[in-house]
mmCIF file of C-alpha atoms in Angstrom:
data_model
loop_
_atom_site.group_PDB
_atom_site.id
_atom_site.type_symbol
_atom_site.label_atom_id
_atom_site.label_comp_id
_atom_site.label_asym_id
_atom_site.label_seq_id
_atom_site.Cartn_x
_atom_site.Cartn_y
_atom_site.Cartn_z
ATOM 1 C CA MET A 167 -66.006 -29.577 -54.289
ATOM 2 C CA ALA A 168 -68.782 -32.160 -53.899
ATOM 3 C CA ASN A 169 -72.013 -30.932 -52.341
ATOM 4 C CA LEU A 170 -72.969 -31.783 -48.758
ATOM 5 C CA LYS A 171 -75.549 -34.420 -49.717
ATOM 6 C CA ASP A 172 -73.038 -36.372 -51.824
ATOM 7 C CA LEU A 173 -70.420 -36.188 -49.086
ATOM 8 C CA ARG A 174 -72.867 -37.423 -46.428
ATOM 9 C CA SER A 175 -73.847 -40.306 -48.698
ATOM 10 C CA ARG A 176 -70.213 -41.294 -49.275
ATOM 11 C CA ILE A 177 -69.399 -41.072 -45.551
ATOM 12 C CA THR A 178 -72.323 -43.369 -44.761
ATOM 13 C CA SER A 179 -71.280 -45.818 -47.473
ATOM 14 C CA VAL A 180 -67.631 -45.920 -46.371
ATOM 15 C CA SER A 181 -68.650 -46.308 -42.713
ATOM 16 C CA SER A 182 -70.833 -49.300 -43.613
ATOM 17 C CA THR A 183 -67.974 -50.869 -45.574
ATOM 18 C CA MET A 184 -65.639 -50.285 -42.639
ATOM 19 C CA GLN A 185 -68.017 -52.092 -40.280
ATOM 20 C CA ILE A 186 -68.202 -55.069 -42.651
ATOM 21 C CA THR A 187 -64.427 -55.359 -43.103
ATOM 22 C CA SER A 188 -63.863 -54.953 -39.373
ATOM 23 C CA ALA A 189 -66.361 -57.750 -38.618
ATOM 24 C CA MET A 190 -64.753 -60.012 -41.243
ATOM 25 C CA LYS A 191 -61.359 -59.326 -39.699
ATOM 26 C CA MET A 192 -62.551 -60.408 -36.263
ATOM 27 C CA VAL A 193 -64.207 -63.554 -37.640
ATOM 28 C CA SER A 194 -61.043 -64.531 -39.540
ATOM 29 C CA ALA A 195 -58.914 -63.817 -36.456
ATOM 30 C CA ALA A 196 -61.031 -66.218 -34.396
ATOM 31 C CA LYS A 197 -60.906 -68.923 -37.090
ATOM 32 C CA LEU A 198 -57.178 -68.353 -37.595
ATOM 33 C CA SER A 199 -56.482 -69.020 -33.928
ATOM 34 C CA ARG A 200 -58.080 -72.474 -34.142
ATOM 35 C CA ALA A 201 -56.575 -73.278 -37.553
ATOM 36 C CA GLN A 202 -53.102 -72.196 -36.428
ATOM 37 C CA ASP A 203 -53.288 -74.385 -33.332
ATOM 38 C CA ALA A 204 -54.381 -77.338 -35.478
ATOM 39 C CA ILE A 205 -51.524 -77.086 -37.993
ATOM 40 C CA THR A 206 -48.940 -76.318 -35.305
ATOM 41 C CA GLN A 207 -49.907 -79.418 -33.334
ATOM 42 C CA MET A 208 -50.048 -81.575 -36.466
ATOM 43 C CA ARG A 209 -46.699 -80.694 -38.043
ATOM 44 C CA PRO A 210 -44.388 -82.545 -35.595
ATOM 45 C CA TYR A 211 -46.360 -85.784 -36.047
ATOM 46 C CA SER A 212 -46.470 -85.434 -39.831
ATOM 47 C CA GLU A 213 -42.758 -84.630 -40.084
ATOM 48 C CA LYS A 214 -41.791 -87.511 -37.774
ATOM 49 C CA LEU A 215 -43.952 -89.939 -39.735
ATOM 50 C CA THR A 216 -42.353 -88.821 -43.000
ATOM 51 C CA GLN A 217 -38.867 -89.108 -41.508
ATOM 52 C CA LEU A 218 -39.575 -92.600 -40.209
ATOM 53 C CA LEU A 219 -40.891 -93.679 -43.595
ATOM 54 C CA GLN A 220 -37.808 -92.291 -45.322
ATOM 55 C CA ASP A 221 -35.527 -94.065 -42.848
ATOM 56 C CA LEU A 222 -37.223 -97.395 -43.427
ATOM 57 C CA SER A 223 -37.652 -97.032 -47.194
ATOM 58 C CA ALA A 224 -33.963 -96.287 -47.666
ATOM 59 C CA THR A 225 -33.026 -99.659 -46.146
ATOM 60 C CA LEU A 226 -35.364 -101.757 -48.305
ATOM 61 C CA ASP A 227 -34.155 -103.738 -51.303
ATOM 62 C CA ASP A 228 -35.218 -102.553 -54.748
ATOM 63 C CA ASP A 229 -37.502 -105.560 -55.059
ATOM 64 C CA ALA A 230 -39.391 -104.399 -52.007
ATOM 65 C CA SER A 231 -40.027 -100.900 -53.331
ATOM 66 C CA SER A 232 -43.565 -99.677 -52.904
ATOM 67 C CA LYS A 233 -45.995 -99.491 -55.791
ATOM 68 C CA TYR A 234 -46.511 -95.882 -54.780
ATOM 69 C CA ALA A 235 -42.848 -95.164 -55.542
ATOM 70 C CA GLU A 236 -42.917 -96.532 -59.091
ATOM 71 C CA GLU A 237 -41.044 -94.236 -61.436
ATOM 72 C CA ARG A 238 -42.377 -94.233 -64.987
ATOM 73 C CA GLU A 239 -42.249 -92.005 -68.025
ATOM 74 C CA VAL A 240 -44.230 -88.878 -67.241
ATOM 75 C CA ASN A 241 -46.875 -88.214 -69.866
ATOM 76 C CA ASN A 242 -49.932 -87.378 -67.764
ATOM 77 C CA VAL A 243 -49.692 -85.031 -64.794
ATOM 78 C CA LEU A 244 -52.367 -84.185 -62.245
ATOM 79 C CA VAL A 245 -51.867 -80.893 -60.416
ATOM 80 C CA VAL A 246 -53.889 -80.610 -57.203
ATOM 81 C CA ALA A 247 -54.650 -76.894 -56.762
ATOM 82 C CA ILE A 248 -55.649 -76.177 -53.159
ATOM 83 C CA SER A 249 -57.413 -72.822 -52.837
ATOM 84 C CA SER A 250 -60.455 -71.537 -50.912
ATOM 85 C CA ASN A 251 -64.177 -71.305 -51.553
ATOM 86 C CA LYS A 252 -64.334 -67.602 -50.681
ATOM 87 C CA GLY A 253 -62.450 -64.526 -51.786
ATOM 88 C CA LEU A 254 -61.477 -61.279 -50.026
ATOM 89 C CA ALA A 255 -58.197 -62.872 -48.920
ATOM 90 C CA GLY A 256 -55.671 -60.715 -50.745
ATOM 91 C CA ALA A 257 -53.399 -62.649 -53.101
ATOM 92 C CA PHE A 258 -54.042 -65.993 -51.392
ATOM 93 C CA ASN A 259 -55.893 -67.642 -54.288
ATOM 94 C CA THR A 260 -54.139 -65.684 -57.025
ATOM 95 C CA ASN A 261 -50.712 -66.977 -55.925
ATOM 96 C CA VAL A 262 -51.848 -70.613 -56.138
ATOM 97 C CA ILE A 263 -53.454 -70.100 -59.557
ATOM 98 C CA LYS A 264 -50.320 -68.377 -60.887
ATOM 99 C CA ALA A 265 -48.122 -71.186 -59.545
ATOM 100 C CA VAL A 266 -50.294 -73.859 -61.189
ATOM 101 C CA LYS A 267 -50.228 -72.058 -64.532
ATOM 102 C CA TYR A 268 -46.465 -71.585 -64.330
ATOM 103 C CA LYS A 269 -45.844 -75.280 -63.653
ATOM 104 C CA ALA A 270 -48.194 -76.313 -66.454
ATOM 105 C CA LYS A 271 -46.551 -73.992 -68.995
ATOM 106 C CA ASN A 272 -42.937 -74.561 -67.964
ATOM 107 C CA ASP A 273 -42.263 -77.674 -65.888
ATOM 108 C CA TYR A 274 -44.815 -79.814 -67.772
ATOM 109 C CA LYS A 275 -44.878 -77.964 -71.066
ATOM 110 C CA ALA A 276 -44.923 -81.077 -73.256
ATOM 111 C CA LYS A 277 -47.146 -83.111 -70.914
ATOM 112 C CA ASN A 278 -50.865 -83.601 -70.621
ATOM 113 C CA VAL A 279 -51.821 -81.594 -67.529
ATOM 114 C CA ASP A 280 -55.143 -81.966 -65.703
ATOM 115 C CA ILE A 281 -56.315 -80.151 -62.591
ATOM 116 C CA TYR A 282 -57.815 -81.571 -59.429
ATOM 117 C CA SER A 283 -59.293 -78.524 -57.737
ATOM 118 C CA VAL A 284 -59.803 -78.312 -53.990
ATOM 119 C CA GLY A 285 -61.637 -75.023 -53.498
ATOM 120 C CA LYS A 286 -64.053 -73.058 -55.658
ATOM 121 C CA LYS A 287 -61.776 -70.120 -56.518
ATOM 122 C CA ALA A 288 -59.091 -72.141 -58.289
ATOM 123 C CA ASN A 289 -61.719 -74.155 -60.139
ATOM 124 C CA ASP A 290 -63.490 -71.036 -61.457
ATOM 125 C CA ILE A 291 -60.295 -69.716 -63.059
ATOM 126 C CA LEU A 292 -58.376 -72.843 -64.071
ATOM 127 C CA LYS A 293 -61.312 -74.560 -65.787
ATOM 128 C CA LYS A 294 -61.112 -71.903 -68.499
ATOM 129 C CA ASP A 295 -57.673 -73.114 -69.630
ATOM 130 C CA TYR A 296 -57.302 -76.678 -68.356
ATOM 131 C CA GLU A 297 -59.243 -79.880 -68.009
ATOM 132 C CA VAL A 298 -60.494 -80.094 -64.426
ATOM 133 C CA TYR A 299 -60.681 -83.757 -63.451
ATOM 134 C CA LYS A 300 -62.710 -82.977 -60.337
ATOM 135 C CA ASN A 301 -63.577 -80.151 -57.962
ATOM 136 C CA SER A 302 -63.841 -81.009 -54.265
ATOM 137 C CA ASN A 303 -64.885 -77.726 -52.682
ATOM 138 C CA GLU A 304 -67.168 -79.413 -50.123
ATOM 139 C CA ILE A 305 -64.139 -80.542 -48.080
ATOM 140 C CA TYR A 306 -64.102 -77.202 -46.245
ATOM 141 C CA GLU A 307 -67.578 -77.817 -44.858
ATOM 142 C CA ASP A 308 -66.015 -80.449 -42.608
ATOM 143 C CA LEU A 309 -62.221 -80.415 -42.772
ATOM 144 C CA SER A 310 -61.437 -83.700 -41.049
ATOM 145 C CA PHE A 311 -58.817 -86.403 -41.513
ATOM 146 C CA GLU A 312 -61.506 -88.844 -42.668
ATOM 147 C CA ASN A 313 -62.723 -86.558 -45.451
ATOM 148 C CA ALA A 314 -59.177 -85.669 -46.483
ATOM 149 C CA SER A 315 -58.277 -89.373 -46.529
ATOM 150 C CA ALA A 316 -61.087 -90.058 -48.994
ATOM 151 C CA ILE A 317 -59.598 -87.573 -51.477
ATOM 152 C CA ALA A 318 -56.069 -88.864 -50.828
ATOM 153 C CA GLU A 319 -57.211 -92.436 -51.514
ATOM 154 C CA GLU A 320 -58.798 -91.299 -54.766
ATOM 155 C CA LEU A 321 -55.525 -89.654 -55.839
ATOM 156 C CA MET A 322 -53.553 -92.760 -54.865
ATOM 157 C CA GLN A 323 -55.885 -94.960 -56.909
ATOM 158 C CA LEU A 324 -55.550 -92.702 -59.956
ATOM 159 C CA PHE A 325 -51.778 -93.200 -59.763
ATOM 160 C CA LEU A 326 -52.001 -96.958 -59.254
ATOM 161 C CA ASP A 327 -54.405 -97.291 -62.199
ATOM 162 C CA GLY A 328 -51.877 -95.520 -64.417
ATOM 163 C CA LYS A 329 -54.189 -92.654 -65.311
ATOM 164 C CA TYR A 330 -51.551 -90.183 -64.101
ATOM 165 C CA ASP A 331 -47.804 -90.678 -63.936
ATOM 166 C CA LYS A 332 -47.192 -87.851 -61.483
ATOM 167 C CA ILE A 333 -49.385 -86.030 -58.961
ATOM 168 C CA VAL A 334 -48.299 -82.685 -57.524
ATOM 169 C CA LEU A 335 -49.793 -80.557 -54.731
ATOM 170 C CA VAL A 336 -49.785 -76.759 -55.012
ATOM 171 C CA TYR A 337 -50.911 -74.884 -51.915
ATOM 172 C CA ASN A 338 -50.119 -72.065 -49.492
ATOM 173 C CA GLN A 339 -48.030 -73.082 -46.506
ATOM 174 C CA PHE A 340 -48.820 -71.170 -43.322
ATOM 175 C CA LYS A 341 -45.900 -69.252 -41.810
ATOM 176 C CA ASN A 342 -47.716 -66.519 -39.908
ATOM 177 C CA ALA A 343 -50.812 -64.359 -40.284
ATOM 178 C CA ALA A 344 -49.085 -62.058 -42.757
ATOM 179 C CA THR A 345 -46.975 -64.580 -44.665
ATOM 180 C CA GLN A 346 -48.019 -67.561 -46.770
ATOM 181 C CA ILE A 347 -45.507 -69.493 -48.869
ATOM 182 C CA VAL A 348 -46.646 -71.231 -52.066
ATOM 183 C CA GLN A 349 -45.490 -74.846 -52.029
ATOM 184 C CA HIS A 350 -44.992 -77.266 -54.941
ATOM 185 C CA GLU A 351 -44.975 -80.720 -53.380
ATOM 186 C CA GLN A 352 -44.686 -84.039 -55.179
ATOM 187 C CA PHE A 353 -47.388 -86.353 -53.876
ATOM 188 C CA LEU A 354 -46.858 -89.370 -56.133
ATOM 189 C CA PRO A 355 -44.669 -91.166 -56.922
ATOM 190 C CA ILE A 356 -43.030 -91.081 -53.504
ATOM 191 C CA GLU A 357 -39.585 -89.545 -53.693
ATOM 192 C CA GLN A 358 -36.854 -91.972 -52.705
ATOM 193 C CA PHE A 359 -34.226 -91.001 -50.150
ATOM 194 C CA ASP A 360 -30.977 -92.760 -49.521
ATOM 195 C CA SER A 361 -28.515 -91.726 -46.866
ATOM 196 C CA GLU A 362 -25.720 -93.374 -44.913
ATOM 197 C CA ASP A 363 -27.290 -92.161 -41.674
ATOM 198 C CA ASN A 364 -30.492 -94.018 -42.491
ATOM 199 C CA LYS A 365 -28.631 -97.277 -43.006
ATOM 200 C CA GLN A 366 -27.063 -97.040 -39.544
ATOM 201 C CA LEU A 367 -30.404 -96.825 -37.718
ATOM 202 C CA ASP A 368 -31.079 -99.647 -35.316
ATOM 203 C CA TYR A 369 -34.788 -100.566 -35.275
ATOM 204 C CA ILE A 370 -36.562 -103.636 -33.974
ATOM 205 C CA PHE A 371 -39.286 -104.616 -36.458
ATOM 206 C CA GLU A 372 -42.462 -106.439 -35.610
ATOM 207 C CA PRO A 373 -43.925 -108.088 -37.638
ATOM 208 C CA SER A 374 -41.449 -107.146 -40.420
ATOM 209 C CA LYS A 375 -39.835 -104.127 -41.969
ATOM 210 C CA LEU A 376 -41.596 -104.632 -45.310
ATOM 211 C CA GLU A 377 -45.060 -104.984 -43.786
ATOM 212 C CA ILE A 378 -44.543 -101.923 -41.613
ATOM 213 C CA VAL A 379 -43.473 -99.815 -44.594
ATOM 214 C CA LYS A 380 -46.420 -101.013 -46.687
ATOM 215 C CA ASP A 381 -48.753 -99.954 -43.885
ATOM 216 C CA LEU A 382 -46.985 -96.637 -43.255
ATOM 217 C CA ILE A 383 -46.928 -95.437 -46.871
ATOM 218 C CA PRO A 384 -50.713 -95.010 -47.353
ATOM 219 C CA LYS A 385 -50.997 -93.467 -43.897
ATOM 220 C CA SER A 386 -48.109 -91.097 -44.611
ATOM 221 C CA LEU A 387 -49.640 -90.019 -47.937
ATOM 222 C CA LYS A 388 -52.988 -89.314 -46.279
ATOM 223 C CA MET A 389 -51.250 -87.325 -43.562
ATOM 224 C CA GLN A 390 -49.247 -85.380 -46.169
ATOM 225 C CA PHE A 391 -52.429 -84.411 -47.988
ATOM 226 C CA PHE A 392 -54.283 -83.517 -44.771
ATOM 227 C CA LYS A 393 -51.358 -81.345 -43.676
ATOM 228 C CA ALA A 394 -51.472 -79.475 -47.010
ATOM 229 C CA LEU A 395 -55.193 -78.817 -46.493
ATOM 230 C CA ARG A 396 -54.611 -77.647 -42.920
ATOM 231 C CA ASP A 397 -51.765 -75.392 -44.047
ATOM 232 C CA SER A 398 -53.951 -73.878 -46.751
ATOM 233 C CA PHE A 399 -56.894 -73.442 -44.368
ATOM 234 C CA ALA A 400 -54.777 -71.559 -41.823
ATOM 235 C CA SER A 401 -53.164 -69.506 -44.584
ATOM 236 C CA GLU A 402 -56.576 -68.515 -45.941
ATOM 237 C CA HIS A 403 -57.740 -67.054 -42.640
ATOM 238 C CA GLY A 404 -54.385 -65.376 -42.046
ATOM 239 C CA ALA A 405 -54.510 -63.778 -45.488
ATOM 240 C CA ARG A 406 -58.144 -62.705 -45.063
ATOM 241 C CA MET A 407 -57.503 -61.239 -41.621
ATOM 242 C CA THR A 408 -54.557 -59.247 -42.965
ATOM 243 C CA ALA A 409 -56.519 -58.096 -46.031
ATOM 244 C CA MET A 410 -59.535 -57.030 -43.957
ATOM 245 C CA HIS A 411 -57.295 -55.240 -41.454
ATOM 246 C CA LYS A 412 -55.751 -53.240 -44.283
ATOM 247 C CA ALA A 413 -59.171 -52.608 -45.839
ATOM 248 C CA THR A 414 -60.490 -51.339 -42.499
ATOM 249 C CA GLU A 415 -57.518 -49.004 -42.137
ATOM 250 C CA ASN A 416 -58.028 -47.662 -45.670
ATOM 251 C CA ALA A 417 -61.760 -47.193 -45.071
ATOM 252 C CA THR A 418 -61.068 -45.355 -41.815
ATOM 253 C CA GLU A 419 -58.597 -43.056 -43.548
ATOM 254 C CA LEU A 420 -61.032 -42.403 -46.404
ATOM 255 C CA ARG A 421 -63.896 -41.722 -43.982
ATOM 256 C CA ASP A 422 -61.757 -39.213 -42.053
ATOM 257 C CA ASP A 423 -60.796 -37.435 -45.286
ATOM 258 C CA LEU A 424 -64.443 -37.292 -46.347
ATOM 259 C CA LYS A 425 -65.486 -35.915 -42.958
ATOM 260 C CA LEU A 426 -62.823 -33.239 -43.258
ATOM 261 C CA SER A 427 -64.071 -32.339 -46.740
ATOM 262 C CA TYR A 428 -67.652 -32.342 -45.438
ATOM 263 C CA ASN A 429 -66.786 -30.002 -42.574
ATOM 264 C CA LYS A 430 -64.947 -27.653 -44.935
ATOM 265 C CA ALA A 431 -67.860 -27.654 -47.374
ATOM 266 C CA ARG A 432 -70.331 -27.084 -44.528
ATOM 267 C CA GLN A 433 -68.221 -24.239 -43.154
ATOM 268 C CA ALA A 434 -68.005 -22.652 -46.594
ATOM 269 C CA SER A 435 -71.769 -23.015 -47.002
ATOM 270 C CA ILE A 436 -72.417 -21.368 -43.647
ATOM 271 C CA THR A 437 -69.965 -18.586 -44.457
ATOM 272 C CA ASN A 438 -71.705 -17.926 -47.779
ATOM 273 C CA GLU A 439 -75.098 -17.787 -46.060
ATOM 274 C CA ILE A 440 -73.771 -15.296 -43.506
ATOM 275 C CA LEU A 441 -72.271 -13.161 -46.259
ATOM 276 C CA GLU A 442 -75.582 -13.211 -48.121
ATOM 277 C CA ILE A 443 -77.487 -12.167 -44.970
ATOM 278 C CA VAL A 444 -74.999 -9.398 -44.201
ATOM 279 C CA GLY A 445 -75.079 -8.237 -47.801
ATOM 280 C CA GLY A 446 -78.885 -8.186 -47.791
ATOM 281 C CA ALA A 447 -78.986 -6.289 -44.524
ATOM 282 C CA GLU A 448 -76.560 -3.668 -45.828
ATOM 283 C CA ALA A 449 -78.615 -3.314 -48.988
ATOM 284 C CA LEU A 450 -81.748 -2.642 -46.931
ATOM 285 C CA ASN A 451 -79.966 -0.130 -44.715
ATOM 286 C CA GLY A 452 -78.485 1.609 -47.725
#
């Protein structure tokens, strides 16, 4: 059994760790509340915008197809890995990194795959095996639509210039504080949808259907990218809150076990001292 000094030192250390994890849990819980409200309020608008774009695109002639929907032979692929700048969030970053590696080795095995990293954690790992075109970890310092739009415009320009034939987003979609779902989402080219229901829609267009679609597509792409960032941001804080909650529980359990061991060791020490005193007294009397 460890001596009393070692046990006291371990109890102090575990208690300090428990205070840190508990504080981190509360901070993540506060940030999660705001991030969850933001993504919850944003999703209906994003989904409606995407639906409207699909409805209109399906009724356009082939000649009017957007340049963002151009299908070409896929030789160069850009995978946008959306992670976080900080760790201590369970498997949040690991799941994204694993998903990116799986797609690169399987879905795009014979292609040239580059990485566009959003977040420091994915960049630190993926740069060892892949060419990282760019790392934009500063986006989390001010996660706004304007800053997200700047990155989205850069991605759109890379596609239009022909540098990449396909751009894919890989990120964690927020479901709840304990559950994050890894998403593989094609960003460019825009996937075409064609349905009989779409063709029956009755819209009044002003100025024209083609002009409206051309204006909606860039806006929809920017909104799609911003939604992915918001999803990932909420997922990060949900994952960290859950991880820190579990860490706090484990630290509490370990501290209680150490205190029990300390009390047993202290009791045994006191008992031995009493026995020694009694033994010495008997020796003197004898």
